[in-house]
Tab-separated table of C-alpha atoms in Angstrom:
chain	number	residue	atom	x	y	z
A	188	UNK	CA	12.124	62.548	-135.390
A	189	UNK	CA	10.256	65.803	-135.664
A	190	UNK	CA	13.005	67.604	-136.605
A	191	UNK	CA	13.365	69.174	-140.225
A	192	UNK	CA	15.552	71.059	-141.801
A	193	UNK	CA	15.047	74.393	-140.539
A	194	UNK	CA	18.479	76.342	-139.483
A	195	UNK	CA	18.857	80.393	-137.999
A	196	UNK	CA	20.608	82.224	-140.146
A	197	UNK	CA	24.334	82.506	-139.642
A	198	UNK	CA	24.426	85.928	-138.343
A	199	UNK	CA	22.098	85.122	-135.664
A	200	UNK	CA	25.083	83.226	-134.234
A	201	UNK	CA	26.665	84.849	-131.045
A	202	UNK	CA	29.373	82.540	-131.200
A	203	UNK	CA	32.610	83.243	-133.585
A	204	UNK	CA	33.627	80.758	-136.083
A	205	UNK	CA	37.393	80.542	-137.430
A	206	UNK	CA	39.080	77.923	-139.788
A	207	UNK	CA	42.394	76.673	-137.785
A	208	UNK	CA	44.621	76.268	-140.280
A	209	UNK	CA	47.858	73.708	-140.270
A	210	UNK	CA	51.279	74.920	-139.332
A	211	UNK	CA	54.914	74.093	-141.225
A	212	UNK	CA	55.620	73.229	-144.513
A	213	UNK	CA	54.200	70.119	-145.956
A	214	UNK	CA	56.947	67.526	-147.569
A	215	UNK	CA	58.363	67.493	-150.782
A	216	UNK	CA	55.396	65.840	-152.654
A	217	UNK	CA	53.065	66.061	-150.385
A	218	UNK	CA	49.877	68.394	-150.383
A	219	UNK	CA	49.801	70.345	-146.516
A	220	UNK	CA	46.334	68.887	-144.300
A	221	UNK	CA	43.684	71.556	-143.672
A	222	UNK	CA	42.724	71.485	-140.269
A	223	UNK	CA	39.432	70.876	-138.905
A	224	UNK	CA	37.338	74.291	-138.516
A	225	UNK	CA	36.860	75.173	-134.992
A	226	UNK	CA	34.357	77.805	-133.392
A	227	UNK	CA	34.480	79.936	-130.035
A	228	UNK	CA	31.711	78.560	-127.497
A	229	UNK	CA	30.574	80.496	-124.477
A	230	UNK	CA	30.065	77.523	-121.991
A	231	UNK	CA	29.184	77.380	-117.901
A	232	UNK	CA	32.944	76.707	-117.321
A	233	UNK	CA	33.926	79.916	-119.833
A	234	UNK	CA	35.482	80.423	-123.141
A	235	UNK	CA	35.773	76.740	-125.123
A	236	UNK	CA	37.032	75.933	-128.892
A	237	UNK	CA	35.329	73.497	-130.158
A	238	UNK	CA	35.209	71.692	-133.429
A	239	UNK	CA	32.634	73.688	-135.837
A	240	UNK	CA	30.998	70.109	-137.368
A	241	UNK	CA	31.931	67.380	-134.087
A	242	UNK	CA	32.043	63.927	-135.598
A	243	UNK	CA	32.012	62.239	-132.353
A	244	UNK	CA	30.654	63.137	-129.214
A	245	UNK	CA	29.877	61.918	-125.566
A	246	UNK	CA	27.053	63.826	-123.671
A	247	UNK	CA	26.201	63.214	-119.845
A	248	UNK	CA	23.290	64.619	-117.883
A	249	UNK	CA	20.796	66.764	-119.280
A	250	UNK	CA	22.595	66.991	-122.381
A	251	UNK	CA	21.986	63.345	-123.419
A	252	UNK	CA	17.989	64.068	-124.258
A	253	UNK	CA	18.658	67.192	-126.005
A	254	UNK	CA	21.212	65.563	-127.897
A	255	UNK	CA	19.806	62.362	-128.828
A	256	UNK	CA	16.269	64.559	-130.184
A	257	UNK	CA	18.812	66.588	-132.235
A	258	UNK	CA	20.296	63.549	-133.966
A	259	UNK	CA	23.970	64.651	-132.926
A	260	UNK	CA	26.681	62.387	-133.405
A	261	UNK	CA	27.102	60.980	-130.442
A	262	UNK	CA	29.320	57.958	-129.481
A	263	UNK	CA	28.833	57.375	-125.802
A	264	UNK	CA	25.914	59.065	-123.109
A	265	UNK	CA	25.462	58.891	-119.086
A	266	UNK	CA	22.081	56.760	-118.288
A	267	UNK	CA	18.987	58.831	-118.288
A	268	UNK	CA	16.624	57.249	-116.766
A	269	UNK	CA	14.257	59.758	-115.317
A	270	UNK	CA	13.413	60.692	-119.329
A	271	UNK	CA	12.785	57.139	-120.852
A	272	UNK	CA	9.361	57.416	-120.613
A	273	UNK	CA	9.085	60.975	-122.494
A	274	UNK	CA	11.385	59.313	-125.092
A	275	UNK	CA	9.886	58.326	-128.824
A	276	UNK	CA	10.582	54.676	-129.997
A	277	UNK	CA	13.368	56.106	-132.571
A	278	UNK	CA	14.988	57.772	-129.488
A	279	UNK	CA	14.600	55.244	-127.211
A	280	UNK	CA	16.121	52.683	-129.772
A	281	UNK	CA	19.264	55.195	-130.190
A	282	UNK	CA	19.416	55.314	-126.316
A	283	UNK	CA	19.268	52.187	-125.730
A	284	UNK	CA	22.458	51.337	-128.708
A	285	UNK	CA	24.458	54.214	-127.514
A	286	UNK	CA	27.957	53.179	-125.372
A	287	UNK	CA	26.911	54.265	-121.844
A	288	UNK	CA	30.568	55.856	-120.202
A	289	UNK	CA	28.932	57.423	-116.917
A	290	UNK	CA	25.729	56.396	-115.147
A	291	UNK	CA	22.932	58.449	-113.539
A	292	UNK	CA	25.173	60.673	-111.050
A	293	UNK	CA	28.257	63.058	-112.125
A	294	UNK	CA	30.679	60.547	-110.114
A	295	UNK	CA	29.811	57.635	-111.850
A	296	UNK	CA	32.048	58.557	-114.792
A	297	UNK	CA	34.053	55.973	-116.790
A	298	UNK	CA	37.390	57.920	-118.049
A	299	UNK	CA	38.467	55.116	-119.912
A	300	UNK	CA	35.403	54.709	-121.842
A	301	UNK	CA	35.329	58.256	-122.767
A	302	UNK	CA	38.959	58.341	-123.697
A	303	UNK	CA	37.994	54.955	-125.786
A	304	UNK	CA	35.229	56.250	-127.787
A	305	UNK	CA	37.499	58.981	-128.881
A	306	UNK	CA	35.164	61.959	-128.875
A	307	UNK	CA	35.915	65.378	-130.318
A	308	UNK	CA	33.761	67.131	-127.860
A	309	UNK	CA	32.481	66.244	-124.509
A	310	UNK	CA	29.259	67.509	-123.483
A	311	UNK	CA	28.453	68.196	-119.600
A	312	UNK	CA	25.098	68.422	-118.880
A	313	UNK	CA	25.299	68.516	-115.178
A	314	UNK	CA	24.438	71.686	-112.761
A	315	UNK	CA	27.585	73.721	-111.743
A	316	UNK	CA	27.780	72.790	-108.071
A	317	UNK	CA	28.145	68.474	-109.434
A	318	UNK	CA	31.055	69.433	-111.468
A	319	UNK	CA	32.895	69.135	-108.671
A	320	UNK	CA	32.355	65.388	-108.798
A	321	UNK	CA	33.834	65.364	-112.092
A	322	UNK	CA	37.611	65.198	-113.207
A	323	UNK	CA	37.978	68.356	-115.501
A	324	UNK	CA	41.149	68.314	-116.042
A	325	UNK	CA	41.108	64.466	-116.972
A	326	UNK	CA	38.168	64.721	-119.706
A	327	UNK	CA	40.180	68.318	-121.213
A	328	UNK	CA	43.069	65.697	-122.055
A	329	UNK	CA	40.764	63.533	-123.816
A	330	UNK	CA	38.645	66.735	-125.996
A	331	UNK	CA	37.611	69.943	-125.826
A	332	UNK	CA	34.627	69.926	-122.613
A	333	UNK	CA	31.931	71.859	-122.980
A	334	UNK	CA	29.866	72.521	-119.564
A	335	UNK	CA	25.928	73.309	-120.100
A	336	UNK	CA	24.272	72.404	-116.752
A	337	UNK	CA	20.821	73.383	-115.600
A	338	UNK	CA	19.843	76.345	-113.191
A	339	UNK	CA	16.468	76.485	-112.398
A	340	UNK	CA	14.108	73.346	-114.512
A	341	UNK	CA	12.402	75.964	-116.155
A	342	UNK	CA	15.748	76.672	-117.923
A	343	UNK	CA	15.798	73.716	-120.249
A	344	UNK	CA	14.778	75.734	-122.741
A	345	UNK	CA	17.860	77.969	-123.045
A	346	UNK	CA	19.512	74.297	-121.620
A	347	UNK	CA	18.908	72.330	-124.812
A	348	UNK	CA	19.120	74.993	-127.166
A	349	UNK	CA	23.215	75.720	-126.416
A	350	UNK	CA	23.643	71.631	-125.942
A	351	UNK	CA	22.362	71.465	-129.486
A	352	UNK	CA	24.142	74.063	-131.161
A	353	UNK	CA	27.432	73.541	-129.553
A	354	UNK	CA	27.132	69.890	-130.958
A	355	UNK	CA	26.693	71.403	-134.645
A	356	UNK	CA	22.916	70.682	-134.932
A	357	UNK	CA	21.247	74.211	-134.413
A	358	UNK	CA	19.472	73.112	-137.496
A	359	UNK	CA	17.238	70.576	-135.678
A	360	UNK	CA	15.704	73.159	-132.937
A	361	UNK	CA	13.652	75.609	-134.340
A	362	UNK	CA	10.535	73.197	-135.620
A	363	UNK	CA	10.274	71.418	-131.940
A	364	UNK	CA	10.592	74.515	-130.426
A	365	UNK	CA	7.613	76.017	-132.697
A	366	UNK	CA	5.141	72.909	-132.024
A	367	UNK	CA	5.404	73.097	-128.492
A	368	UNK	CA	4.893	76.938	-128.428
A	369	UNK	CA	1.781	76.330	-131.094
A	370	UNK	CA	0.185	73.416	-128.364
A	371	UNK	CA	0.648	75.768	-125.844
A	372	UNK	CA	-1.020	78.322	-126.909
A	373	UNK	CA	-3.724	76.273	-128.563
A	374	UNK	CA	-3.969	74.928	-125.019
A	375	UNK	CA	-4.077	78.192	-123.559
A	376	UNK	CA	-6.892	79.197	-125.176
A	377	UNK	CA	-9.135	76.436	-124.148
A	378	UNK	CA	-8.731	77.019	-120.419
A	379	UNK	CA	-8.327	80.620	-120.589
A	380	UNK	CA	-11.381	81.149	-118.968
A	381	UNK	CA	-11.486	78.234	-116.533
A	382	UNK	CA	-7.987	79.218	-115.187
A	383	UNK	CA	-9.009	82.712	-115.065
A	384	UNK	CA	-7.978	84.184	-111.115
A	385	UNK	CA	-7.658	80.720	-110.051
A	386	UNK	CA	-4.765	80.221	-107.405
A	387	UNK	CA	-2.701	77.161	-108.166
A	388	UNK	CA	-0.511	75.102	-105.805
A	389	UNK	CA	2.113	72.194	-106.786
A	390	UNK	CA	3.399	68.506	-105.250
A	391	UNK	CA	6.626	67.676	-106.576
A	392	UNK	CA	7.855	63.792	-106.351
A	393	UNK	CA	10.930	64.475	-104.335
A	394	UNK	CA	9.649	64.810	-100.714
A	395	UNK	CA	11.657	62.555	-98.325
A	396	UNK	CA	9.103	60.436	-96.109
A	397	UNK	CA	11.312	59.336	-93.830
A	398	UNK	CA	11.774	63.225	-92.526
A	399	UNK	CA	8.270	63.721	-92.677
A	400	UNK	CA	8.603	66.185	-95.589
A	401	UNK	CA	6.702	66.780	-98.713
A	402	UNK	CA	7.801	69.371	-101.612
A	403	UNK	CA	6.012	71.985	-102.487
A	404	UNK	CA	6.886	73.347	-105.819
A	405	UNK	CA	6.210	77.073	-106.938
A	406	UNK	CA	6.748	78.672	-110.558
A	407	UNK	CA	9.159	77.632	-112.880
A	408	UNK	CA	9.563	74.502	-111.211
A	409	UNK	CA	9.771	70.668	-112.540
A	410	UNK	CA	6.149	70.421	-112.009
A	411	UNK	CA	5.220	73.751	-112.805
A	412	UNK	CA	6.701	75.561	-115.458
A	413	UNK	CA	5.297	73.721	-118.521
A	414	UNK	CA	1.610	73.343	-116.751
A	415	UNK	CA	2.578	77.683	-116.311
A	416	UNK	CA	3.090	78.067	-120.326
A	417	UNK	CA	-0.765	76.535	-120.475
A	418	UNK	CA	-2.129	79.344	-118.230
A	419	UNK	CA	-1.547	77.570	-114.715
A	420	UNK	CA	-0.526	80.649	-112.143
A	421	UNK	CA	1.346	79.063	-109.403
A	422	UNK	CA	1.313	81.348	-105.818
A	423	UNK	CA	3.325	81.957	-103.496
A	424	UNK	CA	7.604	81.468	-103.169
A	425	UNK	CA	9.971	79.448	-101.358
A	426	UNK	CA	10.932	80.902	-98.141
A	427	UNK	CA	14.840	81.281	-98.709
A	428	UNK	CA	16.371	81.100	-101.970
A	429	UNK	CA	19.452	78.509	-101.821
A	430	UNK	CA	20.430	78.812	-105.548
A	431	UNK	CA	19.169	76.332	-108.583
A	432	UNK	CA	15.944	74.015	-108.124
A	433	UNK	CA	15.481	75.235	-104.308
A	434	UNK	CA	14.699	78.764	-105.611
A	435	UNK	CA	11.480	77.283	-106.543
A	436	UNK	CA	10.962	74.676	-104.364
A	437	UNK	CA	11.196	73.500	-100.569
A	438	UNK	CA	10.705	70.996	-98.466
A	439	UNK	CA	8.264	71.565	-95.548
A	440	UNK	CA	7.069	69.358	-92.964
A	441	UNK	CA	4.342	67.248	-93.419
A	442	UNK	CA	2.346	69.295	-90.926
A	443	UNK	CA	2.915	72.124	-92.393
A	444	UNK	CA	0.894	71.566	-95.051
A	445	UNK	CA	-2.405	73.511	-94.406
A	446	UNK	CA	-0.184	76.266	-94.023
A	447	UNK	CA	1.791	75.787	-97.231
A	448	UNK	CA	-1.331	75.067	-99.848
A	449	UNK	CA	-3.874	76.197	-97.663
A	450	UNK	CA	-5.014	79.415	-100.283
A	451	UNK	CA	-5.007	77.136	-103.356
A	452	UNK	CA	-7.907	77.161	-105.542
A	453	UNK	CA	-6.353	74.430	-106.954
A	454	UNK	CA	-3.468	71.882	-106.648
A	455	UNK	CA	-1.577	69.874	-109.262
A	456	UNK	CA	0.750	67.244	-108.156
A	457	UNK	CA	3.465	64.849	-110.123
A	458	UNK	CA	2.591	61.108	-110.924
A	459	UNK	CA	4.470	58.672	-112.515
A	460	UNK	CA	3.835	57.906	-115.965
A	461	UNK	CA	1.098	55.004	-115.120
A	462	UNK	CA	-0.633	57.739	-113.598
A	463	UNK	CA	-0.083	56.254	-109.503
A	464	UNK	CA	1.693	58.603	-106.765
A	465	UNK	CA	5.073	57.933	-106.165
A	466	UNK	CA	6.264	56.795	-102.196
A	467	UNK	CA	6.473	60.800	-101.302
A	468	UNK	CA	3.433	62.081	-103.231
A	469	UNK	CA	1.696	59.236	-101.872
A	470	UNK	CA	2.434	60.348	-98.216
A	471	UNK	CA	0.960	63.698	-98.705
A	472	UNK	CA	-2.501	62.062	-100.614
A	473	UNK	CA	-2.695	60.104	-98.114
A	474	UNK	CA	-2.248	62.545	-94.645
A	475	UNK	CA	-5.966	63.974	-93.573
A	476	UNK	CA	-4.028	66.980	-93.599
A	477	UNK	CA	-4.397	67.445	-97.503
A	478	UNK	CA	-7.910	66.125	-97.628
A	479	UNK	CA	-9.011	68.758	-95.591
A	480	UNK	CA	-7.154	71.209	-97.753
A	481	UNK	CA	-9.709	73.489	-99.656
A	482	UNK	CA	-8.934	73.032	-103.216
A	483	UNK	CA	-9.048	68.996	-101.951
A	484	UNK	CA	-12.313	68.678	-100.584
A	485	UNK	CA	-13.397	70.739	-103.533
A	486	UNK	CA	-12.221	68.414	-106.028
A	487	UNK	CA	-9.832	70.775	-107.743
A	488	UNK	CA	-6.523	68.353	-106.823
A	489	UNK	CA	-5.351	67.283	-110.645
A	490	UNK	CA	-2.616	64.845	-111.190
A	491	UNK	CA	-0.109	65.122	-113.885
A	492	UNK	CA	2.386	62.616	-115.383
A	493	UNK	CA	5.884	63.271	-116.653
A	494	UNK	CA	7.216	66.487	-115.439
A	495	UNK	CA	10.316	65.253	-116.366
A	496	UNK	CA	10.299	66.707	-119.030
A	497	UNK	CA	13.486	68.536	-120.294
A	498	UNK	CA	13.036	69.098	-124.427
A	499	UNK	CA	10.767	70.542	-126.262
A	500	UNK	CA	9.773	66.957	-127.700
A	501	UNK	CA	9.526	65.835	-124.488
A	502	UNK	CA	7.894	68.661	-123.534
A	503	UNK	CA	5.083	68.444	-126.072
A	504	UNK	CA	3.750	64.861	-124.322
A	505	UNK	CA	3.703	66.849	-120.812
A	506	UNK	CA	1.464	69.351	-122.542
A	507	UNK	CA	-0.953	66.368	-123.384
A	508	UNK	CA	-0.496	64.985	-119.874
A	509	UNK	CA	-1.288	68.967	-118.632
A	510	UNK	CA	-4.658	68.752	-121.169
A	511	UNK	CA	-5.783	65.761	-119.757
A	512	UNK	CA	-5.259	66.627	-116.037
A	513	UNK	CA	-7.100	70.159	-116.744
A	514	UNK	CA	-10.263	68.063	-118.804
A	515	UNK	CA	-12.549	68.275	-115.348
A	516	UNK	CA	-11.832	71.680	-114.864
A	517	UNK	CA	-12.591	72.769	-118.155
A	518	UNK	CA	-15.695	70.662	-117.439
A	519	UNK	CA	-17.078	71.653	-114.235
């Protein structure tokens, strides 16, 4: 992993740690048990104690990546199959040995799997409004549940960070959170001045054909916000706000979109990691409405693979995907 041993101090902790010690007299003979040390943790969901050191832990959702990069001890994940290809072979290898107790959505949780891997701390990496699809008050009687869902993508940052260091492995952020800023910047540099006042514009992969819809993605989006920490600058925002990934994204008609990416300089849009268009990106690529586009008949439309991305590992092959798309650019 590229983790080493690098830890914040303790005092840069927000979060209060207290030894919970055992109650009663101890038998004649017998010396009393200590009980495990357990810390305060500001979750979604409110106020959680949690053990300080967890020994065993289940993660679902977004937490599962963030978890698995931070060598936690985990003993049971949800599938994640949107970030297998961002994963290294040592993660993959963990992912792939790890008990699997829910699958890709919130409702497809397995209670009795949980309760039989006997975690200490449940980790719910799902966005506030799924949580409804999920049984609270069941996992509670199984171990303290933590609740760290995403907001907008762009958040995964902040995301991961609290998933780590509520599963006691704040130690194993800081040096993947330095490479990626380091890349960035590096990257940053070299297209400083062929980004300079150009106008950007973004496909995402989630456009539904069969309405005749495409998605336009705008700043701090899946697509978006790493591309954004290069230099990108992504115009334009969504029309009405509707809380979490549709503040910076929507879903307009297909023929709306002369309208909708007409003033790019430029475009970006999502592939999958072999590089092709998925079903919805496709559509668009396809319409003469985008090759008429501007940036399109200019040759400024640049493809980039796995926007997926939702670590700072993961994060740092995006970057390389982001270099590569930018390469005629910086060319031309």
């Amino acid at each position: 992993m590229l983790y080493a041993q690098l830890r914040r101090t303790a005092g840069a902790s927000v979060l209060a740690l207290a030894l919970v010690a055992g109650c009663g007299s101890a038998p004649s003979g017998e010396q009393p048990t200590e009980a495990a040390a357990t810390r305060v943790f500001a979750a979604d969901s409110g106020q959680v104690t949690v053990p300080a050191d967890p020994k065993r832990v289940v993660a679902t959702g977004y937490a599962v990546p963030a978890l698995i990069e931070a060598d936690a001890a985990l003993v049971g994940i949800s599938t994640w199959k949107r970030g297998l290809p961002l994963m290294s072979e040592e993660d993959r290898a963990t992912y792939d040995r790890l008990e699997k107790v829910a699958g890709e959505a919130a409702a497809e949780t397995n209670y009795e799997a949980i309760a039989k891997a006997k975690p200490d701390l449940i980790v719910i990496g799902v966005p506030a409004p799924v949580l409804a699809d999920v049984d609270m008050e069941r996992l509670k009687s199984i171990a303290p549940v933590v609740a760290i869902g995403p907001t907008i993508p762009s958040a995964w940052r902040e995301l991961s960070q609290r998933q780590t260091d509520v599963a006691g492995r704040a130690a194993n952020f800081g040096q993947a959170k330095t490479a990626y800023e380091k890349k960035a910047a590096e990257l940053a540099a070299k297209y400083e001045d062929a980004l300079a006042g150009v106008k950007f514009g973004h496909v995402g992969s989630y456009g539904e054909v069969a309405k005749g819809t495409f998605q336009r993605e705008f700043a701090g989006s899946w697509g978006t916000n790493i591309a954004q920490d290069v230099g990108i600058t992504y115009y334009g925002q969504v029309k009405e706000k509707g809380g979490g990934s549709s503040d910076v994204s929507e879903y307009p008609s297909i023929e709306e979109l002369p309208k909708s990416l007409g003033e790019a300089d430029a475009i970006t849009y999502s592939v999958q990691p072999d590089g092709t268009p998925n079903e919805a990106v496709k559509y668009v690529l396809d319409s003469p409405l985008w090759k008429n586009l501007p940036a399109v008949k200019a040759g400024k439309a640049f493809p980039i693979r796995y926007t997926e991305a939702a670590t700072y590992d993961s994060a740092l092959v995006t970057l390389d995907a982001v270099d590569q798309a930018l390469a005629p650019l910086a060319a031309s």
